[in-house]
Coordinates of C-alpha atoms in Angstrom, one line a residue:
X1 CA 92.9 127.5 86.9
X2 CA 92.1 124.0 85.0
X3 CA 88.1 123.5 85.7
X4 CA 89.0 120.2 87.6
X5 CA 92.4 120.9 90.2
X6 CA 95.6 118.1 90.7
X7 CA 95.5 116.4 93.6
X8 CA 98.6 115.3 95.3
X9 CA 98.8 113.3 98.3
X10 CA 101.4 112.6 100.5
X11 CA 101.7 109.7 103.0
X12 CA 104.0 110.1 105.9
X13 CA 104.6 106.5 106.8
X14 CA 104.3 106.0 110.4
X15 CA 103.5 109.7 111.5
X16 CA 101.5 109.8 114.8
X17 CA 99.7 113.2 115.4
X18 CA 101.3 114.7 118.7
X19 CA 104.6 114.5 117.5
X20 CA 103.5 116.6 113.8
X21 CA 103.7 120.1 115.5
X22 CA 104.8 123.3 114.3
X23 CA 108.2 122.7 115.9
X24 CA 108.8 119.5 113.8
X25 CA 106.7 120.3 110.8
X26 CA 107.1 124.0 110.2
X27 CA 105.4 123.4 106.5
X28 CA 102.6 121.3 107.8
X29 CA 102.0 123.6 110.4
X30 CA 101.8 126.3 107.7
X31 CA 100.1 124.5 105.2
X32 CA 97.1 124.0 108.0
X33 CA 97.2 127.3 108.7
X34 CA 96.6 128.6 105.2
X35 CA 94.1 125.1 104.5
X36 CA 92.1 123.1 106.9
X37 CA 93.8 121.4 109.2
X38 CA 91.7 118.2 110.9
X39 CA 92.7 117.3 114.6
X40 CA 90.8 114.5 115.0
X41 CA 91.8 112.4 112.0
X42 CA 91.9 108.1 112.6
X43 CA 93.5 105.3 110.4
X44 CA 91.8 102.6 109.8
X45 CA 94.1 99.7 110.8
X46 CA 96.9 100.3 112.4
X47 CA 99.4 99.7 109.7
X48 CA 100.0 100.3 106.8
X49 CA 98.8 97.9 104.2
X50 CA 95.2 97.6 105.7
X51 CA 95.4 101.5 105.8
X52 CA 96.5 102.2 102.5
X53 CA 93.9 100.0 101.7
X54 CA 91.4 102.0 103.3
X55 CA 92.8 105.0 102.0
X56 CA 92.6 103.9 97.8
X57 CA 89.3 102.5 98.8
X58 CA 87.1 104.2 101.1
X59 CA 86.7 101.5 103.1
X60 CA 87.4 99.7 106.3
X61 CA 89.5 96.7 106.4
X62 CA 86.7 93.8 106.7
X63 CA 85.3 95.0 103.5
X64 CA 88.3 95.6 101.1
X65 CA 90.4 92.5 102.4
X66 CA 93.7 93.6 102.4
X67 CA 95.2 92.9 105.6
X68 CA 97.9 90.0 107.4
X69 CA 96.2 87.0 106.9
X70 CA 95.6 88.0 103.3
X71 CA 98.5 90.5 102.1
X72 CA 97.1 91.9 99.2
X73 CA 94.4 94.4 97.8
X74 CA 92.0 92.4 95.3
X75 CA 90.7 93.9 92.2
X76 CA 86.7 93.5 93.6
X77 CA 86.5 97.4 94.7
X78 CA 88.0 100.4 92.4
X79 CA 90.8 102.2 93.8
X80 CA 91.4 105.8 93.5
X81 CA 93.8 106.3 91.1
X82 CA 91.6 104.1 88.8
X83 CA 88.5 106.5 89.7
X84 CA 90.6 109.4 88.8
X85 CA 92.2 107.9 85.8
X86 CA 88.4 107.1 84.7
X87 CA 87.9 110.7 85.0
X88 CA 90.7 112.2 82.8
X89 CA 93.5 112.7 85.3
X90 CA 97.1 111.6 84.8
X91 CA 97.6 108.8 87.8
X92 CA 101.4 108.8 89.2
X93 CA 102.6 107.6 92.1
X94 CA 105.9 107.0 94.2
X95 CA 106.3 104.1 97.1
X96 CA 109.1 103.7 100.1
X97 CA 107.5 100.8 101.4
X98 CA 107.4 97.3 99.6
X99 CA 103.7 96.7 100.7
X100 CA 102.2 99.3 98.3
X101 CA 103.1 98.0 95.3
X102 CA 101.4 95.9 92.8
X103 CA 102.5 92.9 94.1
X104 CA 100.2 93.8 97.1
X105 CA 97.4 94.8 94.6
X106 CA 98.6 98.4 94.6
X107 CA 98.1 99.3 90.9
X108 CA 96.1 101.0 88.4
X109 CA 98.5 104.2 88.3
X110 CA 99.8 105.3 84.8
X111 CA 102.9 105.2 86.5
X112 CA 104.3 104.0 89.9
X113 CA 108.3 104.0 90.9
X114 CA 109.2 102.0 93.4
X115 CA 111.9 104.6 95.0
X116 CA 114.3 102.1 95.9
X117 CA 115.1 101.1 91.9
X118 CA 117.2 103.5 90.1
X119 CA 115.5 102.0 87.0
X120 CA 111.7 100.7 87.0
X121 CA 111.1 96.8 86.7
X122 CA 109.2 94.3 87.9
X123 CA 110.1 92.9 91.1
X124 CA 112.2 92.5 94.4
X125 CA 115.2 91.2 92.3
X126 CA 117.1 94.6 93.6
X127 CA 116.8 93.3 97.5
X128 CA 117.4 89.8 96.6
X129 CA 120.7 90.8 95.2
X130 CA 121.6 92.5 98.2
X131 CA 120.5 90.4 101.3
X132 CA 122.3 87.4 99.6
X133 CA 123.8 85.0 102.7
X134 CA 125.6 82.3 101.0
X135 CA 127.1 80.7 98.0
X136 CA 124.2 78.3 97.0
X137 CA 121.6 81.4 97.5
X138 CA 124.2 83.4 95.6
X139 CA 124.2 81.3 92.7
X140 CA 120.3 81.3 92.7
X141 CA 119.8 84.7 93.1
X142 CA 122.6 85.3 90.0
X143 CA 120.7 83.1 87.5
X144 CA 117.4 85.0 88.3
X145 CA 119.4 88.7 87.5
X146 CA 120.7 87.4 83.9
X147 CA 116.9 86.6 83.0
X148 CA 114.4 89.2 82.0
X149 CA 116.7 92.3 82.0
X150 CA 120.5 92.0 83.8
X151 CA 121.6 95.2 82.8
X152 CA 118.9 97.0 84.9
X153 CA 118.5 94.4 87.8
X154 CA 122.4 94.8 87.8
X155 CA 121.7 98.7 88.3
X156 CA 119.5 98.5 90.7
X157 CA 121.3 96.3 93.0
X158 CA 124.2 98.5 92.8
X159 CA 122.2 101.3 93.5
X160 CA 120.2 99.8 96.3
X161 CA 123.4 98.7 98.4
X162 CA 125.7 101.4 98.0
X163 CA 123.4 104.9 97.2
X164 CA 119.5 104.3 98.5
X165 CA 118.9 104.8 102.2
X166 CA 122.6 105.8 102.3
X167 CA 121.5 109.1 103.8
X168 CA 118.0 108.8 104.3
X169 CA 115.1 106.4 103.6
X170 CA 114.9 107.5 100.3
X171 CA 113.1 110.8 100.9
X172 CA 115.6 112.7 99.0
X173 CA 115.9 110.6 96.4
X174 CA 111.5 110.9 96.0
X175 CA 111.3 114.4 96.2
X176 CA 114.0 114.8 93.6
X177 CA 112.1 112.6 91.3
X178 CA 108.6 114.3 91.7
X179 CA 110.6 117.8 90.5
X180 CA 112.0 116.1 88.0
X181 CA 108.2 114.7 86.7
X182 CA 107.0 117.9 87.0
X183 CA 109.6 120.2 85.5
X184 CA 110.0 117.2 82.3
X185 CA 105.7 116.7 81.9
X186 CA 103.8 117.8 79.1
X187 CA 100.2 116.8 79.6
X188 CA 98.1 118.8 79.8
X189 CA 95.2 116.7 81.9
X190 CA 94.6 117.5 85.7
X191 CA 97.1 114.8 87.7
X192 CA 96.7 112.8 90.7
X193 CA 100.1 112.2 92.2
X194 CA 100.6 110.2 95.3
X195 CA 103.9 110.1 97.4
X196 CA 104.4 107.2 100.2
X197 CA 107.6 108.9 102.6
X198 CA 108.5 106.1 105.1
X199 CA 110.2 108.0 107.0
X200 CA 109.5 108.3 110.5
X201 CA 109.4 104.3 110.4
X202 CA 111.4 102.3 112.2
X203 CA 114.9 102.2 112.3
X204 CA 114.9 105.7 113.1
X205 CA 118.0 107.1 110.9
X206 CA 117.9 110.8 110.5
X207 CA 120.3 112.8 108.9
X208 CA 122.7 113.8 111.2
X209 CA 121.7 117.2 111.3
X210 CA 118.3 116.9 111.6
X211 CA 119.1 114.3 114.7
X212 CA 121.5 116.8 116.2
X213 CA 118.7 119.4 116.3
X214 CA 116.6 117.0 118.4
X215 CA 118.7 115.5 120.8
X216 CA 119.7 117.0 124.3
X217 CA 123.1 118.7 124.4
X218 CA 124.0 116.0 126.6
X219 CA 123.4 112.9 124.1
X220 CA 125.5 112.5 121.0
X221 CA 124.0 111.3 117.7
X222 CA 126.4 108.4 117.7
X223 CA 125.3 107.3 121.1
X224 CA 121.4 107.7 119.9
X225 CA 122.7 105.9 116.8
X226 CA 124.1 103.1 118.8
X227 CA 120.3 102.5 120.5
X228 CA 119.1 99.0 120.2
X229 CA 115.7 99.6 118.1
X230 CA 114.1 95.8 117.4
X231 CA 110.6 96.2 118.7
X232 CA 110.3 92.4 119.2
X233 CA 113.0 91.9 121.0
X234 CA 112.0 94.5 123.0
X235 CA 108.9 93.0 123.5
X236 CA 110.0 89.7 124.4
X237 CA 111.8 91.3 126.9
X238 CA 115.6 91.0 125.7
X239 CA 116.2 94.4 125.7
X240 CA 114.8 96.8 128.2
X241 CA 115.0 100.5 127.3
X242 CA 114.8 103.3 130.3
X243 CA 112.6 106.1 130.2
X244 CA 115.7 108.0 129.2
X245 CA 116.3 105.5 126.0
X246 CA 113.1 106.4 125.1
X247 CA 113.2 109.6 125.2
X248 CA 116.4 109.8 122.8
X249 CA 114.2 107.5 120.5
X250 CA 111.7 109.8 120.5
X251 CA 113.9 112.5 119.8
X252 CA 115.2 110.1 116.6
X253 CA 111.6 110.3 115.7
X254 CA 111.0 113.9 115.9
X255 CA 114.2 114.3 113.8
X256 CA 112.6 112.1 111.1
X257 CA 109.0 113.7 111.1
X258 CA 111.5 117.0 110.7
X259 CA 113.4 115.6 107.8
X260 CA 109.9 114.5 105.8
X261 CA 108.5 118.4 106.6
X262 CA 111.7 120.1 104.5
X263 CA 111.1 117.4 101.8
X264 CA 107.3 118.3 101.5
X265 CA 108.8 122.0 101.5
X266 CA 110.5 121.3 98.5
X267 CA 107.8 119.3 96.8
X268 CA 105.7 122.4 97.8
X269 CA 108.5 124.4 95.5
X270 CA 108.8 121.9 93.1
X271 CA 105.0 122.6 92.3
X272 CA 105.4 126.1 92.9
X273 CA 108.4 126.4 90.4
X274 CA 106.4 124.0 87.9
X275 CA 102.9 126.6 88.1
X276 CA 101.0 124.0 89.6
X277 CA 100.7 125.4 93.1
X278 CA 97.4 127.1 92.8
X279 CA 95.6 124.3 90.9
X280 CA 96.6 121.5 93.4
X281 CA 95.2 120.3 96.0
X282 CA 97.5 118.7 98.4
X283 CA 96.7 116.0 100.9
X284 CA 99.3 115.4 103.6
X285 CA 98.2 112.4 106.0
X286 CA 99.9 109.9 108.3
X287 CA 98.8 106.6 107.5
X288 CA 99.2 105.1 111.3
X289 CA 101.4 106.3 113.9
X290 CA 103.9 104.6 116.6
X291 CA 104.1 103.0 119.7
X292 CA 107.6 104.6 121.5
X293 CA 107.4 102.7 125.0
X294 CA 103.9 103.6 124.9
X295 CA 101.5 101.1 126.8
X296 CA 105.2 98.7 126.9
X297 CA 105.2 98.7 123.3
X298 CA 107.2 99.7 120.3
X299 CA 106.5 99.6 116.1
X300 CA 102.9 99.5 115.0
X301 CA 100.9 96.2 115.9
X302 CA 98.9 94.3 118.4
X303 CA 96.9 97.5 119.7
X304 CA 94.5 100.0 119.2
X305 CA 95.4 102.7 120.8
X306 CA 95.5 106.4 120.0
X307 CA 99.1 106.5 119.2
X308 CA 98.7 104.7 116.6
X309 CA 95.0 105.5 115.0
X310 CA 95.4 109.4 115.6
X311 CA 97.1 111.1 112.6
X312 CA 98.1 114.2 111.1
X313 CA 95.4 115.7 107.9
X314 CA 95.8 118.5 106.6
X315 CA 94.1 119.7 103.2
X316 CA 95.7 122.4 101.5
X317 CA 94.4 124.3 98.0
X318 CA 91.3 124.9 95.9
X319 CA 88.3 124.6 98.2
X320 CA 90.1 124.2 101.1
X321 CA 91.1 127.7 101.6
X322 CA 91.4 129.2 105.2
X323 CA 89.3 126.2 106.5
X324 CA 90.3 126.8 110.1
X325 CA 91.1 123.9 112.3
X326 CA 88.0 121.0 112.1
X327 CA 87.6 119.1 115.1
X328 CA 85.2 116.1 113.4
X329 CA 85.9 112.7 113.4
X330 CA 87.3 111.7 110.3
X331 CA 88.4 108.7 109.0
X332 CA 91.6 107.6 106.3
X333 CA 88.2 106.4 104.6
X334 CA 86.7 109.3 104.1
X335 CA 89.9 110.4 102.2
X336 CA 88.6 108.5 98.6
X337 CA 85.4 110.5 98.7
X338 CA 86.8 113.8 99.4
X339 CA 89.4 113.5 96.6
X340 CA 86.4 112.8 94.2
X341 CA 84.2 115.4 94.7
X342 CA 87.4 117.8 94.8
X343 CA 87.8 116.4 91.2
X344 CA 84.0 116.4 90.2
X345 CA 84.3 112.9 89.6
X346 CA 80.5 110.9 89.6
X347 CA 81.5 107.4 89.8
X348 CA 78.3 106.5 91.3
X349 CA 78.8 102.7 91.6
X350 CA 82.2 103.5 93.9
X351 CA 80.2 105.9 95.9
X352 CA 77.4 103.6 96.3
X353 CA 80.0 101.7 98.1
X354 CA 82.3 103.9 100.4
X355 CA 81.9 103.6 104.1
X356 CA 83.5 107.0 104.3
X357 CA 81.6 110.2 103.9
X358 CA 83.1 113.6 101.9
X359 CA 85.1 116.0 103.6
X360 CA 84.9 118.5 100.9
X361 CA 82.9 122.0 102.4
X362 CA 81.0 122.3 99.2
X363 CA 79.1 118.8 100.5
X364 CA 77.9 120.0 104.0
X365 CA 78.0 116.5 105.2
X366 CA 77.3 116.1 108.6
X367 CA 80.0 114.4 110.4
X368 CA 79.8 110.6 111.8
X369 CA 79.0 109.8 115.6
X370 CA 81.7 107.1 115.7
X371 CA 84.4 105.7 113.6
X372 CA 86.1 102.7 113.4
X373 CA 89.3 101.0 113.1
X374 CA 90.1 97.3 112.7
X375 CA 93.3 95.1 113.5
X376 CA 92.2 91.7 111.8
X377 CA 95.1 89.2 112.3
X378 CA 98.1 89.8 114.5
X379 CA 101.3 90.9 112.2
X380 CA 104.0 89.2 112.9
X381 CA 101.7 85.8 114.2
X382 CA 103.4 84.2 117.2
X383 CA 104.9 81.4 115.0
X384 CA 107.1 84.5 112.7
X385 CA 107.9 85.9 116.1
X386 CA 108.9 82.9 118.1
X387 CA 111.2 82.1 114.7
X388 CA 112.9 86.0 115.1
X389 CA 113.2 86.1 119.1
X390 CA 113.3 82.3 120.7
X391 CA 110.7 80.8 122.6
X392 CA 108.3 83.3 124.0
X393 CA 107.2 84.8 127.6
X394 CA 103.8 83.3 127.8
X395 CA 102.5 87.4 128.2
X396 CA 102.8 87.6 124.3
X397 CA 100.2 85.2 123.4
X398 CA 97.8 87.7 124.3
X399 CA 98.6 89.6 121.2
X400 CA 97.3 86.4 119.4
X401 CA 94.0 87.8 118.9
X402 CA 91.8 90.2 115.9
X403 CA 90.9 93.5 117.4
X404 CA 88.2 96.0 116.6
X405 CA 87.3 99.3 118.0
X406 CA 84.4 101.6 118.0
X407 CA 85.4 105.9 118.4
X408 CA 82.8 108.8 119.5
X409 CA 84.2 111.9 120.6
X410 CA 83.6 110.6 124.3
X411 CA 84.7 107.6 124.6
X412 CA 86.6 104.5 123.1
X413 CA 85.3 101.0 123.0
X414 CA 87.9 97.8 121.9
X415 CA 87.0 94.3 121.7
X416 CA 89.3 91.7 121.0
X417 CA 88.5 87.9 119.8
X418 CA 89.9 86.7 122.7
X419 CA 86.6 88.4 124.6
X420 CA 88.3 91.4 125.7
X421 CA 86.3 94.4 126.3
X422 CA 88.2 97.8 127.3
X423 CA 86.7 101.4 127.4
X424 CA 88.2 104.8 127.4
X425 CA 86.9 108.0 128.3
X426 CA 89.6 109.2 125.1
X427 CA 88.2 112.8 126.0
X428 CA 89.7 112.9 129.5
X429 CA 92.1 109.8 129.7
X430 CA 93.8 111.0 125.9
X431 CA 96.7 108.5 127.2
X432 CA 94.3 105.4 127.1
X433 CA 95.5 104.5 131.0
X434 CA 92.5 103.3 132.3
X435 CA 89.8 101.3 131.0
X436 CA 86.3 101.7 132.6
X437 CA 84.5 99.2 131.2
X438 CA 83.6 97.9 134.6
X439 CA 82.8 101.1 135.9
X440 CA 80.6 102.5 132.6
X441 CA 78.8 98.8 131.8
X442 CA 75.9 101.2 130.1
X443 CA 78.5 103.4 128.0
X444 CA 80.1 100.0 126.8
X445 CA 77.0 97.7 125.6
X446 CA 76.0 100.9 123.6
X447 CA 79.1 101.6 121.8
X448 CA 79.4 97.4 121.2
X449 CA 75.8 97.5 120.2
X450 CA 76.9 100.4 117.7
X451 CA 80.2 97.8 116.4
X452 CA 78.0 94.8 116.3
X453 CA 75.2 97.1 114.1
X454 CA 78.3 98.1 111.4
X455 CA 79.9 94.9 110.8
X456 CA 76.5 93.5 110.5
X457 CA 75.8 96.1 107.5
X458 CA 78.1 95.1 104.8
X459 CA 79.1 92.4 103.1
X460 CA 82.7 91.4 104.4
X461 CA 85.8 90.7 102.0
X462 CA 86.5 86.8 101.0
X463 CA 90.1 86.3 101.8
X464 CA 90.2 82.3 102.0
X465 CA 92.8 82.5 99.1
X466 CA 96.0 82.5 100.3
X467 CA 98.5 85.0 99.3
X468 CA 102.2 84.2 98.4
X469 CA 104.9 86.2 99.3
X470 CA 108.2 85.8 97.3
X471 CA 111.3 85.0 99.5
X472 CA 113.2 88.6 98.0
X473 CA 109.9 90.6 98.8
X474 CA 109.9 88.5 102.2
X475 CA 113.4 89.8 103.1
X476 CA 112.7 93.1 102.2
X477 CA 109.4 93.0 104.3
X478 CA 111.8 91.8 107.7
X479 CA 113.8 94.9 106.7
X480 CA 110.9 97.0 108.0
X481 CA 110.2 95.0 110.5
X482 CA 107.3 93.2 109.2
X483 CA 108.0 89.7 109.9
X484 CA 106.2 86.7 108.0

């Protein structure tokens, strides 16, 4: 075994904890069994460029700045492929979702695909090319493709509206990849790879067989296909989904959580057949989960709860053998840490500055009373939904708010700007139904005194600058749902 191990880690885009079982995630379940598998595992944000923030940082939103409001990861705080790279690793990464790229400060890998290009360039040109609407827009978007390189944009358009996503969200197609970069390298330093799936995220498009396996015999996939799925609309109130709707959506979901699990079977192979198994560590981690009708919501904004701050971790390889289940609270920035002491990395000036502690047994760091999670700027703002949906119901201005939350093992406290305070007793009430902060008034001012005490020691991000988003990154963005 090389004196320092490869790390790999693997995002699961939109994977909520309670739905990664051993029935949908047969690997995962096994890779926990034979690593360390951590059940009480938060996100930072709950989405996923403030998380994957937090994640390449180890740190919490306020600090590293990347969030809506201000879409982009500045260059003021290392990430961790640059702390790895620093320390003699190769740095390669894969995305599904536009917002980790370098256009949202995602960089500093030796190499990064964007898994929607057949060939690597700069740019959205590919999705430009393809959402097209009109002649005049048409022309545009044609003089753009002949500059820089046509040949390749050409490609990649081709490829983007006829073969990527055509049977899944690109999973496949970043698995295949990653075997192919494996079986083809010849360097010979440690590597750090990193794999963003965005699969389970909305739509919810499994392969057919993976749906089938899901759904009740009563339900066909094409009538589960044919479910209206536009989370604002549904929050608006123009479509209204039964419990039984919801149940086929969750089944949808479950099918896509089981699609990802055979695709990190076969990057477990792929390492296996490369013999890079037993020198890798391998991270697998949701990076926020999903709202499915829970507390009249759908997607991934305007709340705090559980569903989506509770994720799946599990740690599998050197040093993280037979760990057992760990039932700590951990944080998405503790992650960065972790990876570096797993790589005997000093970077003592990054270190200095993590708000995460190390998960790695050799530490013996005691684990954290509380954690935290942050929603800083409501995504999409009321002025991007009312321009989607119509005029809205005047309920949904209530999402127009910041939100922060304070986690203990006990209890829950979240406090909006608006001035709302809520408290959860998470360790009986796991479904966040009813808050007590009327009832508890003594449990509540100490878990705000504890908020008030950690955003009051460190220095928070400058995001005044505002951050430009290009019309073809824009579309692609709405694609997800991510209006701007």
């Amino acid at each position: 075994m090389r004196e320092a191990p490869n790390i790999a880690v693997v995002v699961m885009d939109t994977a909520r904890d309670r739905d990664v079982t051993a029935t949908t995630a047969p690997t995962i379940s096994t890779l926990g069994d034979a690593g360390t598998r951590f059940t009480r595992a938060f996100s930072a944000a709950p989405w996923t460029l403030p998380s994957h923030g937090s994640l390449f940082t180890g740190l919490y939103p306020s600090k590293h700045g990347a969030y809506s409001g201000h879409e982009y990861l500045g260059d003021a705080h290392p990430t961790l492929p640059e702390l790895l790279g620093e320390a003699g690793y190769e740095t390669v990464g894969i995305t599904n979702n536009t917002w980790v790229t370098p256009e949202s400060g995602f960089d500093g890998f030796d190499t990064l695909r964007k898994a929607w290009q057949l060939l690597p360039g700069e740019g959205n040109m590919l999705w430009e090319m393809v959402q097209v609407q009109d002649e005049e827009s048409a022309q545009g978007v044609f003089r753009r493709a002949l500059s820089g390189n046509p040949v390749r944009n050409l490609i990649n358009a081709a490829y983007a509206k006829y073969l990527y996503g055509r049977r899944d969200s690109g999973a496949e197609r970043t698995t295949g990849w990653i075997d192919d970069w494996l079986a083809g390298r010849s360097d010979d330093r440690p590597f750090f790879l990193f794999a963003n799936y965005i699969e389970p995220h909305l739509e919810y498009d499994p392969p057919r067989e993976y749906a089938e396996q899901f759904l009740d015999d009563e339900v066909s996939y094409y009538e589960a296909a044919a479910l209206e799925q536009d989370p604002w609309e549904y929050l608006v109130g123009n479509v209204n989904h039964a419990r039984e709707e919801f149940a086929i959506l969750r089944d949808l979901y479950q099918a896509e959580i089981a699609h990802l699990d055979a695709q990190i079977d076969r990057l477990r192979e792929a390492l296996i057949d490369a013999g890079e198994w037993d020198d890798t560590i391998l991270v697998v981690v949701g990076d926020h989960g999903e709202n499915l009708g829970d507390h009249g919501m759908m997607d991934h904004q305007y709340c705090l709860y559980d569903t989506l701050l509770h994720v799946p971790l599990v740690v599998h390889g050197p040093g993280f053998e037979d760990g057992g289940e760990v039932d700590d609270l951990v944080s998405l920035v503790d992650l960065a840490p972790t990876l570096l002491d797993a790589a005997g990395a000093e970077a003592p000036a990054a270190r200095e500055e993590f708000q995460g502690r190390s998960l790695h047994p050799d530490t013996g760091a005691e684990p954290p009373e509380q954690v935290y999670a942050e929603y800083l700027h409501p995504q999409p703002t009321m002025d991007a939904l009312k321009r989607q949906v119509g005029e809205l119901p005047e309920y949904v201005y209530r999402f127009d708010r910041s939100l922060r939350a304070v986690r203990t093992p006990e209890y829950k406290f979240v406090r909006g700007s608006d001035g709302n305070r809520e408290l959860y007793h998470v360790a009986e009430d796991s479904a966040e139904r009813s808050s007590l902060v009327n009832e508890r008034p003594d449990i509540a001012a100490d878990l705000e005194e504890r908020l008030d005490s950690w955003l009051d020691s460190f220095e928070h991000a400058e995001t005044s600058d505002e951050v430009e988003i290009s019309g073809a990154r824009r579309d692609q963005l709405e694609e997800l749902g991510y209006l701007q």
